[in-house]
Coordinates of C-alpha atoms in Angstrom, one line a residue:
M1 CA 70.7 107.3 100.8
S2 CA 73.1 108.1 103.6
A3 CA 74.6 111.0 101.7
I4 CA 71.3 112.8 101.6
A5 CA 70.6 112.0 105.2
N6 CA 73.9 113.7 106.1
A7 CA 73.4 116.8 103.9
P8 CA 71.7 118.9 106.7
A9 CA 74.6 118.0 109.0
H10 CA 77.0 119.7 106.6
D11 CA 75.2 123.0 106.6
H12 CA 75.1 123.9 110.2
H13 CA 78.9 123.9 109.9
D14 CA 78.6 127.4 108.4
D15 CA 77.7 128.9 111.8
H16 CA 81.1 128.3 113.3
V17 CA 83.4 128.4 110.2
H18 CA 85.0 131.8 111.0
H19 CA 85.1 131.7 114.8
H20 CA 88.4 130.0 115.7
K21 CA 91.6 131.9 114.9
E22 CA 94.4 129.7 113.4
T23 CA 98.0 130.0 114.6
F24 CA 101.0 129.1 112.5
I25 CA 101.2 125.7 114.2
T26 CA 97.6 124.8 113.7
K27 CA 97.6 126.0 110.1
Y28 CA 100.8 124.7 108.7
I29 CA 102.2 122.0 111.0
F30 CA 99.5 120.2 113.0
S31 CA 96.8 121.1 110.5
Q32 CA 93.5 119.1 110.3
D33 CA 92.5 120.7 107.0
H34 CA 92.7 118.1 104.2
K35 CA 94.1 120.6 101.7
M36 CA 97.1 121.4 103.9
I37 CA 97.7 117.7 104.8
A38 CA 97.7 116.9 101.1
K39 CA 100.5 119.5 100.6
Q40 CA 102.4 118.1 103.5
Y41 CA 102.2 114.6 102.0
L42 CA 103.3 115.9 98.6
I43 CA 106.3 117.9 99.7
T44 CA 107.5 115.1 102.1
G45 CA 107.0 112.6 99.2
L46 CA 109.0 114.9 96.8
I47 CA 111.9 115.1 99.4
M48 CA 111.9 111.3 99.8
G49 CA 111.8 111.0 96.0
V50 CA 114.9 113.1 95.6
I51 CA 116.7 110.9 98.2
G52 CA 115.5 107.7 96.5
I53 CA 116.5 108.8 93.0
A54 CA 119.9 110.0 94.3
M55 CA 120.5 106.5 95.7
S56 CA 119.7 104.9 92.4
I57 CA 122.2 107.2 90.6
L58 CA 124.9 106.1 93.1
F59 CA 124.4 102.4 92.5
R60 CA 124.0 102.9 88.7
I61 CA 127.4 104.6 88.6
Q62 CA 128.8 101.5 90.4
L63 CA 127.2 99.1 87.9
A64 CA 128.4 101.1 84.9
W65 CA 132.0 101.5 86.1
P66 CA 132.5 98.8 88.7
E67 CA 135.4 98.9 91.1
Q68 CA 136.4 102.4 90.0
S69 CA 137.1 105.3 92.4
F70 CA 134.6 108.2 92.5
W71 CA 134.9 111.3 94.7
V72 CA 131.1 111.4 95.0
F73 CA 131.2 108.0 96.8
E74 CA 133.9 109.2 99.2
V75 CA 132.0 112.4 100.0
L76 CA 128.5 110.8 100.4
L77 CA 129.4 107.3 101.7
G78 CA 132.6 108.0 103.7
D79 CA 135.7 105.8 104.2
K80 CA 133.9 102.9 105.8
W81 CA 131.5 102.2 102.9
A82 CA 133.6 103.6 100.0
P83 CA 137.3 103.3 101.0
D84 CA 139.4 105.4 98.5
G85 CA 136.1 106.1 96.7
V86 CA 135.3 102.5 95.7
M87 CA 131.9 101.3 96.8
T88 CA 131.7 98.2 99.0
P89 CA 129.4 95.3 98.1
S90 CA 127.5 95.8 101.4
M91 CA 126.8 99.5 100.6
Y92 CA 125.6 98.6 97.2
L93 CA 123.0 96.2 98.7
A94 CA 122.1 98.9 101.3
L95 CA 121.4 101.5 98.6
V96 CA 119.3 99.1 96.5
T97 CA 117.3 98.1 99.6
I98 CA 116.6 101.6 100.8
H99 CA 116.0 103.0 97.3
G100 CA 113.3 100.3 96.7
T101 CA 111.7 100.9 100.1
I102 CA 111.6 104.6 99.8
M103 CA 110.3 104.7 96.2
V104 CA 107.6 102.0 96.7
F105 CA 106.2 103.1 100.1
F106 CA 107.3 106.6 100.9
V107 CA 107.1 108.2 97.4
L108 CA 104.5 106.3 95.4
T109 CA 102.1 105.1 98.1
A110 CA 102.2 108.3 100.2
G111 CA 102.9 110.7 97.3
L112 CA 99.9 109.5 95.3
S113 CA 97.3 108.2 97.8
G114 CA 98.3 110.6 100.6
T115 CA 98.4 113.7 98.4
F116 CA 95.5 113.2 96.0
S117 CA 93.1 111.2 98.2
N118 CA 93.4 114.0 100.8
L119 CA 93.1 116.8 98.3
L120 CA 90.4 115.5 96.1
I121 CA 88.0 113.2 98.0
P122 CA 86.3 116.0 100.0
L123 CA 86.5 118.5 97.1
Q124 CA 85.1 116.1 94.5
I125 CA 82.3 114.5 96.5
G126 CA 81.2 117.8 98.1
A127 CA 82.3 117.5 101.7
R128 CA 83.6 120.1 104.1
D129 CA 86.6 117.9 105.0
M130 CA 87.5 114.3 105.8
A131 CA 85.3 112.3 108.1
S132 CA 88.0 112.7 110.9
G133 CA 90.4 115.6 110.5
F134 CA 92.3 114.5 113.6
L135 CA 92.9 111.0 112.3
N136 CA 94.0 112.5 109.1
M137 CA 96.6 114.6 110.9
V138 CA 97.8 111.6 112.9
S139 CA 98.1 109.6 109.7
Y140 CA 100.4 112.2 108.2
W141 CA 102.6 112.6 111.3
L142 CA 103.0 108.8 111.6
F143 CA 104.1 108.8 108.0
F144 CA 106.5 111.6 108.7
L145 CA 107.9 109.8 111.8
S146 CA 108.4 106.5 109.8
S147 CA 110.2 108.5 107.1
V148 CA 112.6 110.0 109.7
I149 CA 113.2 106.6 111.2
M150 CA 113.9 105.0 107.8
L151 CA 116.4 107.8 106.9
S152 CA 118.0 107.6 110.3
S153 CA 118.9 104.0 109.6
L154 CA 121.4 105.3 107.0
F155 CA 123.5 106.7 109.8
V156 CA 123.8 103.6 111.9
E157 CA 127.4 102.4 112.4
S158 CA 126.6 98.9 111.1
G159 CA 124.7 100.3 108.1
P160 CA 121.1 100.3 107.0
A161 CA 119.1 97.2 106.0
M162 CA 120.8 95.3 103.2
A163 CA 118.5 92.4 102.5
G164 CA 116.7 93.9 99.5
W165 CA 113.4 95.8 99.8
T166 CA 111.7 92.4 100.2
I167 CA 113.9 91.7 103.3
Y168 CA 113.7 87.9 102.9
P169 CA 114.9 85.9 105.9
P170 CA 117.3 84.3 106.9
L171 CA 119.5 87.1 105.5
S172 CA 117.3 89.8 107.2
A173 CA 116.9 87.8 110.4
L174 CA 120.5 87.1 111.3
P175 CA 122.7 90.0 112.3
Q176 CA 125.8 87.7 111.8
A177 CA 124.8 87.2 108.1
I178 CA 125.4 90.7 106.9
S179 CA 126.2 94.0 108.8
G180 CA 123.0 95.6 107.6
S181 CA 120.9 93.0 109.5
G182 CA 121.8 94.6 112.8
T183 CA 120.4 97.9 114.1
G184 CA 119.6 99.1 110.6
M185 CA 117.2 96.2 110.0
T186 CA 115.5 96.8 113.3
L187 CA 115.0 100.5 112.4
W188 CA 113.6 99.4 109.0
L189 CA 111.0 97.1 110.6
V190 CA 110.0 99.8 113.2
S191 CA 109.7 102.3 110.4
M192 CA 107.5 100.0 108.3
A193 CA 105.3 99.1 111.3
I194 CA 104.6 102.9 111.9
F195 CA 104.1 103.4 108.1
I196 CA 101.5 100.7 108.0
A197 CA 99.6 102.3 111.0
S198 CA 99.6 105.6 109.1
S199 CA 98.4 103.9 105.9
L200 CA 95.6 102.2 107.7
L201 CA 94.4 105.3 109.5
G202 CA 94.4 107.2 106.2
S203 CA 92.6 104.4 104.3
L204 CA 89.8 104.0 106.9
N205 CA 89.3 107.8 106.7
Y206 CA 89.1 107.8 102.9
I207 CA 86.6 104.9 102.9
V208 CA 84.3 106.5 105.5
T209 CA 84.4 109.9 103.8
V210 CA 83.4 108.5 100.4
I211 CA 80.6 106.4 101.8
N212 CA 79.1 108.9 104.2
L213 CA 79.9 112.5 103.2
R214 CA 78.8 112.8 99.6
T215 CA 76.8 115.9 98.8
E216 CA 73.1 115.8 97.8
G217 CA 72.7 114.1 94.4
M218 CA 76.3 112.6 94.3
S219 CA 75.4 109.0 93.8
M220 CA 78.1 106.4 93.4
T221 CA 77.6 106.4 89.6
R222 CA 78.2 110.1 89.5
L223 CA 81.5 109.9 91.3
P224 CA 84.5 111.0 89.2
L225 CA 86.8 108.0 88.4
T226 CA 89.5 109.6 90.6
I227 CA 87.3 109.0 93.6
W228 CA 86.5 105.4 92.6
A229 CA 90.2 104.7 92.3
F230 CA 91.1 106.3 95.7
F231 CA 88.2 104.5 97.4
V232 CA 89.1 101.1 96.0
T233 CA 92.8 101.7 96.7
A234 CA 91.9 102.4 100.4
I235 CA 90.0 99.1 100.6
I236 CA 92.9 97.2 99.1
G237 CA 95.2 98.8 101.7
V238 CA 92.9 97.9 104.6
V239 CA 92.8 94.3 103.4
S240 CA 96.5 93.7 102.7
F241 CA 98.7 96.0 104.8
P242 CA 97.9 94.2 108.1
V243 CA 99.4 91.1 106.6
L244 CA 102.7 92.9 106.0
L245 CA 102.5 94.1 109.6
S246 CA 102.2 90.6 110.8
A247 CA 105.2 89.5 108.8
A248 CA 107.2 92.4 110.2
L249 CA 106.2 91.6 113.8
L250 CA 107.0 87.9 113.4
L251 CA 110.4 88.9 111.9
I252 CA 111.0 91.2 114.9
M253 CA 110.2 88.2 117.2
D254 CA 112.6 86.0 115.3
R255 CA 115.4 88.6 115.4
S256 CA 115.0 89.8 119.0
F257 CA 113.0 87.3 121.0
G258 CA 114.4 83.9 119.9
T259 CA 111.3 82.5 118.1
S260 CA 111.6 80.4 114.9
F261 CA 108.8 81.5 112.6
F262 CA 111.1 81.9 109.6
L263 CA 114.3 80.1 110.6
S264 CA 115.2 76.4 110.7
D265 CA 118.4 74.3 110.6
I266 CA 120.9 77.1 110.1
F267 CA 124.7 76.7 110.1
I268 CA 126.5 80.0 110.0
Q269 CA 130.2 80.8 110.5
G270 CA 130.8 77.3 111.9
E271 CA 128.0 77.7 114.4
V272 CA 124.8 75.7 114.6
L273 CA 121.8 77.9 115.5
S274 CA 119.1 76.5 117.7
H275 CA 116.2 77.6 115.5
Q276 CA 113.9 74.7 114.4
G277 CA 110.7 74.4 112.4
G278 CA 110.4 77.8 110.8
S279 CA 110.1 78.4 107.0
P280 CA 111.4 81.4 105.1
V281 CA 108.8 80.6 102.4
L282 CA 106.1 81.5 105.0
F283 CA 107.6 85.0 105.0
E284 CA 107.5 85.2 101.2
H285 CA 103.7 84.4 101.3
L286 CA 103.0 87.0 104.0
F287 CA 105.2 89.6 102.2
W288 CA 103.8 89.1 98.8
F289 CA 100.2 89.0 100.0
L290 CA 100.8 92.7 100.6
G291 CA 103.5 93.1 97.9
H292 CA 101.2 92.4 94.9
P293 CA 98.2 94.4 96.0
E294 CA 100.7 97.1 96.8
V295 CA 101.4 97.4 93.0
Y296 CA 97.8 98.4 92.6
I297 CA 97.7 100.6 95.7
V298 CA 100.4 102.5 93.8
L299 CA 98.9 102.2 90.3
L300 CA 95.1 102.7 90.8
P301 CA 95.4 106.3 92.1
A302 CA 97.6 107.1 89.1
L303 CA 95.0 105.5 86.7
G304 CA 92.2 107.5 88.4
I305 CA 94.1 110.7 87.9
T306 CA 94.8 109.8 84.3
S307 CA 91.1 109.2 83.7
E308 CA 90.2 112.6 84.9
V309 CA 93.1 114.4 83.1
I310 CA 92.5 112.6 79.8
A311 CA 88.7 113.2 79.8
T312 CA 89.2 116.9 80.7
N313 CA 91.9 117.5 78.1
S314 CA 90.2 115.5 75.3
R315 CA 87.1 117.6 75.8
K316 CA 85.2 114.3 75.5
P317 CA 83.3 112.1 78.0
I318 CA 85.4 109.3 79.3
F319 CA 84.7 106.2 77.2
G320 CA 83.0 103.4 79.1
Y321 CA 82.6 104.9 82.6
R322 CA 80.9 101.8 84.0
A323 CA 83.4 99.5 82.4
M324 CA 86.2 101.6 84.0
V325 CA 84.6 101.3 87.4
A326 CA 84.1 97.6 86.9
S327 CA 87.8 97.2 85.9
I328 CA 88.9 99.0 89.0
L329 CA 86.9 96.6 91.1
A330 CA 88.1 93.6 89.2
I331 CA 91.7 94.6 89.5
A332 CA 91.2 95.1 93.3
F333 CA 89.7 91.6 93.7
L334 CA 92.2 89.8 91.4
S335 CA 95.2 91.6 93.0
T336 CA 94.6 89.7 96.2
I337 CA 94.8 86.2 94.6
V338 CA 97.9 86.4 92.5
W339 CA 100.8 86.9 95.0
G340 CA 102.2 83.4 94.2
H341 CA 103.6 84.6 90.9
H342 CA 106.5 86.2 92.8
M343 CA 107.4 82.7 94.1
F344 CA 107.4 80.4 91.1
V345 CA 111.0 79.5 91.8
S346 CA 110.5 78.9 95.6
G347 CA 109.8 75.2 95.0
M348 CA 106.0 75.6 95.0
N349 CA 103.8 72.8 93.7
P350 CA 103.6 73.1 89.9
F351 CA 99.8 72.8 90.1
L352 CA 99.6 75.7 92.5
G353 CA 101.9 77.6 90.0
S354 CA 99.4 77.0 87.2
V355 CA 96.6 78.3 89.4
F356 CA 98.6 81.5 90.1
T357 CA 99.5 81.8 86.4
F358 CA 95.7 81.6 85.5
T359 CA 94.7 84.3 88.1
T360 CA 97.7 86.5 87.0
L361 CA 96.8 86.4 83.3
L362 CA 93.2 87.3 84.2
I363 CA 94.4 90.7 85.4
A364 CA 95.3 91.5 81.8
I365 CA 91.6 91.7 81.0
P366 CA 90.6 94.7 83.3
S367 CA 94.0 96.3 82.6
A368 CA 93.3 96.1 78.8
V369 CA 89.8 97.5 79.3
K370 CA 91.4 100.6 80.9
A371 CA 94.1 100.9 78.2
F372 CA 91.6 100.7 75.4
N373 CA 89.2 103.0 77.1
Y374 CA 91.9 105.7 77.4
I375 CA 92.9 105.3 73.8
T376 CA 89.2 105.5 72.7
T377 CA 88.7 108.6 74.8
L378 CA 91.6 110.3 73.1
W379 CA 90.4 109.2 69.7
K380 CA 89.0 112.2 67.7
G381 CA 89.2 114.3 70.8
N382 CA 89.9 118.0 70.8
L383 CA 93.3 117.4 72.6
Q384 CA 94.7 120.0 74.9
M385 CA 98.4 119.0 75.1
N386 CA 99.4 120.6 78.4
P387 CA 102.0 118.9 80.6
G388 CA 99.4 117.0 82.7
M389 CA 97.9 115.6 79.5
L390 CA 101.3 114.5 78.2
F391 CA 102.2 112.7 81.4
S392 CA 98.8 110.9 81.3
I393 CA 99.4 109.8 77.8
G394 CA 102.9 108.7 78.8
L395 CA 101.3 106.6 81.6
V396 CA 99.1 104.8 79.1
S397 CA 102.3 104.1 77.0
T398 CA 104.3 102.7 80.0
F399 CA 101.3 100.9 81.4
I400 CA 101.0 98.9 78.1
T401 CA 104.8 98.3 77.5
G402 CA 105.4 97.4 81.1
G403 CA 102.2 95.2 81.2
L404 CA 103.2 93.2 78.2
T405 CA 106.3 91.8 79.9
G406 CA 104.1 90.9 82.9
I407 CA 102.5 88.3 80.7
I408 CA 105.8 86.6 80.4
L409 CA 106.6 86.9 84.1
G410 CA 103.2 85.8 85.1
D411 CA 103.6 82.4 83.3
S412 CA 105.2 79.9 85.7
T413 CA 107.3 78.2 83.0
L414 CA 108.5 81.3 81.2
D415 CA 109.3 83.1 84.5
I416 CA 111.9 80.5 85.5
N417 CA 114.2 81.7 82.7
V418 CA 114.1 85.4 83.6
H419 CA 113.3 85.3 87.4
D420 CA 115.7 87.5 89.4
T421 CA 117.2 89.0 86.2
Y422 CA 117.1 92.6 84.9
F423 CA 114.0 91.6 82.9
V424 CA 112.0 91.7 86.2
V425 CA 113.6 95.1 87.1
A426 CA 112.6 96.5 83.7
H427 CA 109.1 95.1 84.0
F428 CA 108.1 96.4 87.4
H429 CA 109.9 99.8 87.0
L430 CA 107.9 100.5 83.8
V431 CA 104.5 99.3 84.9
M432 CA 104.6 100.4 88.5
G433 CA 107.4 102.9 89.0
I434 CA 107.4 105.0 85.9
S435 CA 103.6 104.7 85.3
A436 CA 102.8 105.7 88.9
L437 CA 105.3 108.6 88.7
Y438 CA 103.7 109.8 85.5
G439 CA 100.4 109.7 87.3
L440 CA 101.9 111.7 90.2
F441 CA 103.3 114.3 87.8
A442 CA 100.0 114.5 85.8
G443 CA 98.2 115.1 89.1
V444 CA 100.6 117.8 90.2
Y445 CA 100.4 119.7 87.0
H446 CA 96.6 119.4 86.8
W447 CA 95.7 120.2 90.4
F448 CA 98.6 122.6 91.2
P449 CA 96.2 125.6 90.7
K450 CA 93.8 124.1 93.2
M451 CA 96.5 123.5 95.7
F452 CA 98.5 126.7 95.5
G453 CA 96.2 129.1 93.5
R454 CA 98.9 129.6 90.9
M455 CA 99.8 128.0 87.5
M456 CA 103.0 126.0 86.8
N457 CA 105.2 127.1 83.9
K458 CA 104.0 125.2 80.8
N459 CA 107.3 125.3 78.8
L460 CA 109.3 123.9 81.7
G461 CA 106.6 121.2 82.0
Y462 CA 107.2 120.3 78.3
V463 CA 111.0 120.0 78.9
H464 CA 110.3 117.9 82.0
F465 CA 108.0 115.5 80.1
W466 CA 110.0 114.9 76.9
V467 CA 113.4 114.4 78.6
T468 CA 111.8 112.2 81.3
A469 CA 109.9 110.1 78.7
V470 CA 112.9 109.5 76.5
G471 CA 115.2 109.0 79.5
A472 CA 112.9 106.5 81.3
Y473 CA 112.7 104.3 78.2
G474 CA 116.4 104.7 77.8
V475 CA 117.0 103.3 81.2
F476 CA 114.5 100.4 81.3
F477 CA 114.2 99.3 77.6
P478 CA 117.7 98.0 77.4
M479 CA 117.3 96.2 80.7
H480 CA 114.9 93.7 79.0
F481 CA 117.6 92.5 76.7
I482 CA 120.4 92.1 79.4
G483 CA 117.7 90.3 81.5
I484 CA 116.8 87.9 78.7
A485 CA 120.6 87.3 78.4
G486 CA 120.6 86.2 82.0
L487 CA 122.2 89.1 83.8
P488 CA 121.1 88.7 87.5
R489 CA 119.8 91.6 89.5
R490 CA 121.3 92.8 92.8
Y491 CA 124.9 91.9 91.9
Y492 CA 127.1 94.9 92.6
T493 CA 129.5 93.9 89.7
N494 CA 129.5 91.4 86.9
T495 CA 133.2 91.5 86.2
E496 CA 133.7 88.0 87.6
F497 CA 131.6 86.5 84.8
P498 CA 133.3 86.8 81.4
Y499 CA 130.0 85.8 79.8
F500 CA 128.6 89.2 80.7
D501 CA 131.5 91.3 79.4
D502 CA 129.6 92.1 76.2
Y503 CA 126.9 93.8 78.3
A504 CA 129.1 96.2 80.2
D505 CA 128.5 98.9 77.5
V506 CA 124.7 98.5 77.9
N507 CA 125.1 99.2 81.6
V508 CA 126.9 102.4 80.7
I509 CA 124.1 103.5 78.4
I510 CA 121.5 102.8 81.1
T511 CA 123.5 104.8 83.7
V512 CA 123.9 107.8 81.4
A513 CA 120.2 107.8 80.6
A514 CA 119.5 107.5 84.4
I515 CA 121.7 110.5 85.2
I516 CA 120.1 112.6 82.5
T517 CA 116.6 111.6 83.6
A518 CA 117.4 112.4 87.3
L519 CA 118.8 115.8 86.4
V520 CA 115.7 116.9 84.5
Q521 CA 113.7 116.2 87.7
L522 CA 115.5 119.3 89.0
V523 CA 113.6 121.3 86.3
F524 CA 110.3 120.0 87.8
L525 CA 111.4 120.8 91.3
Y526 CA 112.4 124.4 90.3
N527 CA 109.1 124.8 88.4
F528 CA 107.1 123.4 91.4
F529 CA 108.7 125.5 94.2
S530 CA 109.1 128.7 92.2
S531 CA 105.5 128.5 90.9
I532 CA 104.2 128.3 94.5
F533 CA 105.5 131.9 95.0
F534 CA 105.9 133.4 91.6
G535 CA 103.6 131.5 89.2
K536 CA 100.8 133.2 87.2
K537 CA 97.7 133.5 89.4
A538 CA 95.1 130.9 88.6
V539 CA 91.5 131.5 87.7
Q540 CA 88.8 129.4 89.4
N541 CA 88.5 126.8 86.7
P542 CA 91.7 126.9 84.5
W543 CA 91.1 123.6 82.7
K544 CA 87.3 124.2 82.1
S545 CA 86.6 121.0 84.1
N546 CA 83.3 119.6 85.3
T547 CA 84.2 118.2 88.7
M548 CA 83.2 119.9 92.0
E549 CA 86.7 121.0 93.2
W550 CA 86.7 123.8 90.5
T551 CA 83.5 125.3 92.0
T552 CA 85.3 126.3 95.2
P553 CA 87.0 129.7 95.6
V554 CA 90.7 130.0 94.5
E555 CA 91.9 131.0 97.9
H556 CA 91.5 128.2 100.4
I557 CA 88.8 128.5 103.1
H558 CA 88.1 126.2 106.0
G559 CA 85.1 124.1 104.9
N560 CA 85.9 124.4 101.2
W561 CA 82.6 126.2 100.1
P562 CA 81.3 129.5 101.4
G563 CA 77.6 129.0 102.3
K564 CA 75.7 125.9 101.3
I565 CA 77.5 123.0 99.5
P566 CA 76.3 122.8 95.9
S567 CA 74.1 119.8 94.9
V568 CA 75.0 117.5 92.0
Y569 CA 72.7 116.8 89.0
R570 CA 74.9 114.9 86.5
W571 CA 78.0 112.8 86.1
A572 CA 81.5 114.4 85.8
Y573 CA 82.1 113.9 82.1
D574 CA 79.6 116.0 80.2
Y575 CA 82.2 117.5 77.8
S576 CA 81.2 118.7 74.3
K577 CA 77.6 117.7 75.1
T578 CA 75.1 119.0 72.6
G579 CA 71.3 119.5 72.8
D580 CA 68.6 118.8 70.2
D581 CA 69.5 122.0 68.3
G582 CA 73.1 120.8 67.8
D583 CA 74.5 123.6 70.0
Y584 CA 76.3 123.0 73.3
V585 CA 74.0 122.5 76.4
I586 CA 75.4 125.7 77.8
K587 CA 75.8 128.1 74.8
G588 CA 79.4 128.9 73.9
Q589 CA 80.9 126.5 76.5
D590 CA 81.9 122.9 75.8
F591 CA 81.6 121.7 79.3
V592 CA 78.8 121.3 81.9
P593 CA 79.8 121.3 85.5
Q594 CA 78.2 118.6 87.8
T595 CA 76.4 121.3 89.7
V596 CA 74.4 122.5 86.7
P597 CA 70.8 121.1 86.7
L598 CA 69.6 119.1 83.7
Q599 CA 68.1 121.4 81.0
E600 CA 64.6 120.8 79.8
G601 CA 64.5 117.8 77.5
E602 CA 68.2 116.9 78.3
E603 CA 69.0 113.3 79.0
E604 CA 71.6 112.3 81.6
L605 CA 74.6 110.4 80.2
N606 CA 76.1 107.7 82.4
H607 CA 77.6 105.0 80.3

């Protein structure tokens, strides 16, 4: 096995661990240490998250109290986009567009994969670092550059991109169609191209590291489910992100170089454009071929984190380890053949629609396997209800409630009634947005001691969880009903339609819930940043966990382990395991770390 062949190569690393002196710049800025890069990703992701959530609050205020004047609009948006404090329709579209882009790509993709793949892959498989520290560093700085370019588009005179986060042409392709399709759109496309380069470099690094750098004894069936999730997520990214890059490049060609990939027969402002032969539906195919796998690029790391946190805090082996791995692989495969369910109303052949309906409903099977296995792991466990565990259980809840509405949207006939209404917004925010954020929070609370050597405040964590859990359902649960009633998404006001007057109060309720939920995130941010400096000092293994990262010293060292990397003798989930005499395998301790050899007469579990 390649891992064993590589083991000696690890160990001669010890000879030169302490030789080079690190400066501030090589340690904190252009670091090649995976632990520092993980922190960089996390803190950048949190900053982008604050901006993304702030944008959503601005447009929620507009939806609840349309055409009213607010000083906050005047201060933040200025006279051009909010004359006399009243938001313009263009600015509303811009906020929705950049909010979606930031949350999907810059918070959830980078915040989850970037942070936890970097932190955990080397630590949990027993590697000194990533396969290429340099590529890892380049990956982060490309991500940082793309974030800066995306934010800079907010300050362009003609405004940022305004075509929705899906940037469908011809709206996104024609500067004369809407002001945001000028320089702001160009910056959006450049930013995304750089982001994709960053994502691909990161993904290739994660894949090579998992395949080649596992420590002695760490077979694929002994990997924690976190690593399986990060590994498969990286593979999905490598398969699907290049397709979005091609869509972005072709759109750049249409916008700037006169091609007609996505444009044909367009009359605008009395002018006949020369574009012939293109098809905007082609763009939809290219976009959603990434867009749907992207949902799982965001979700799988969160599910992997949840598997680890639930098993550790239930003090039980994860139920159905091999079924969990199989479901991750099945989700990855199926995610690449369902993209058409976003396009049921694009005029596609009804037979093709029924094919996409079939493949989409198939994804319910591995998803249900994961949900039931989580519930069975919790069943009769010795539950440790810390904030990380609560967010993991919250993820199981939103994964199920959000997933159920996916069955309706995945059916080509039922989807027609609710397509492009708030029902869709409610569905994907619960199943992808809130679930993934809960996974992110669970991971931060659980691995904070590993990252910073200190503990977060538990009581503030409880406040954060309960207000967020009630608030998130308060925002997205009512949306299902106004969606079924037919309220369209992306309209900046519904006052022109008397039919929707009855739902104005529901929009107020949603906005109030959104503001409360956003404010309680400040409790988390305070807890996070104050605990870095003033939190209680952590012990080496605060959660009494089995995985390898808790065998490393609390203070970070280059190369992770002093001396030889430990070997692995068992899977990661030997919690509450008893011997023939009915006592725990290690007397007085209900967990057996992976690095502990099998005792005499002990059988290895691996189901």
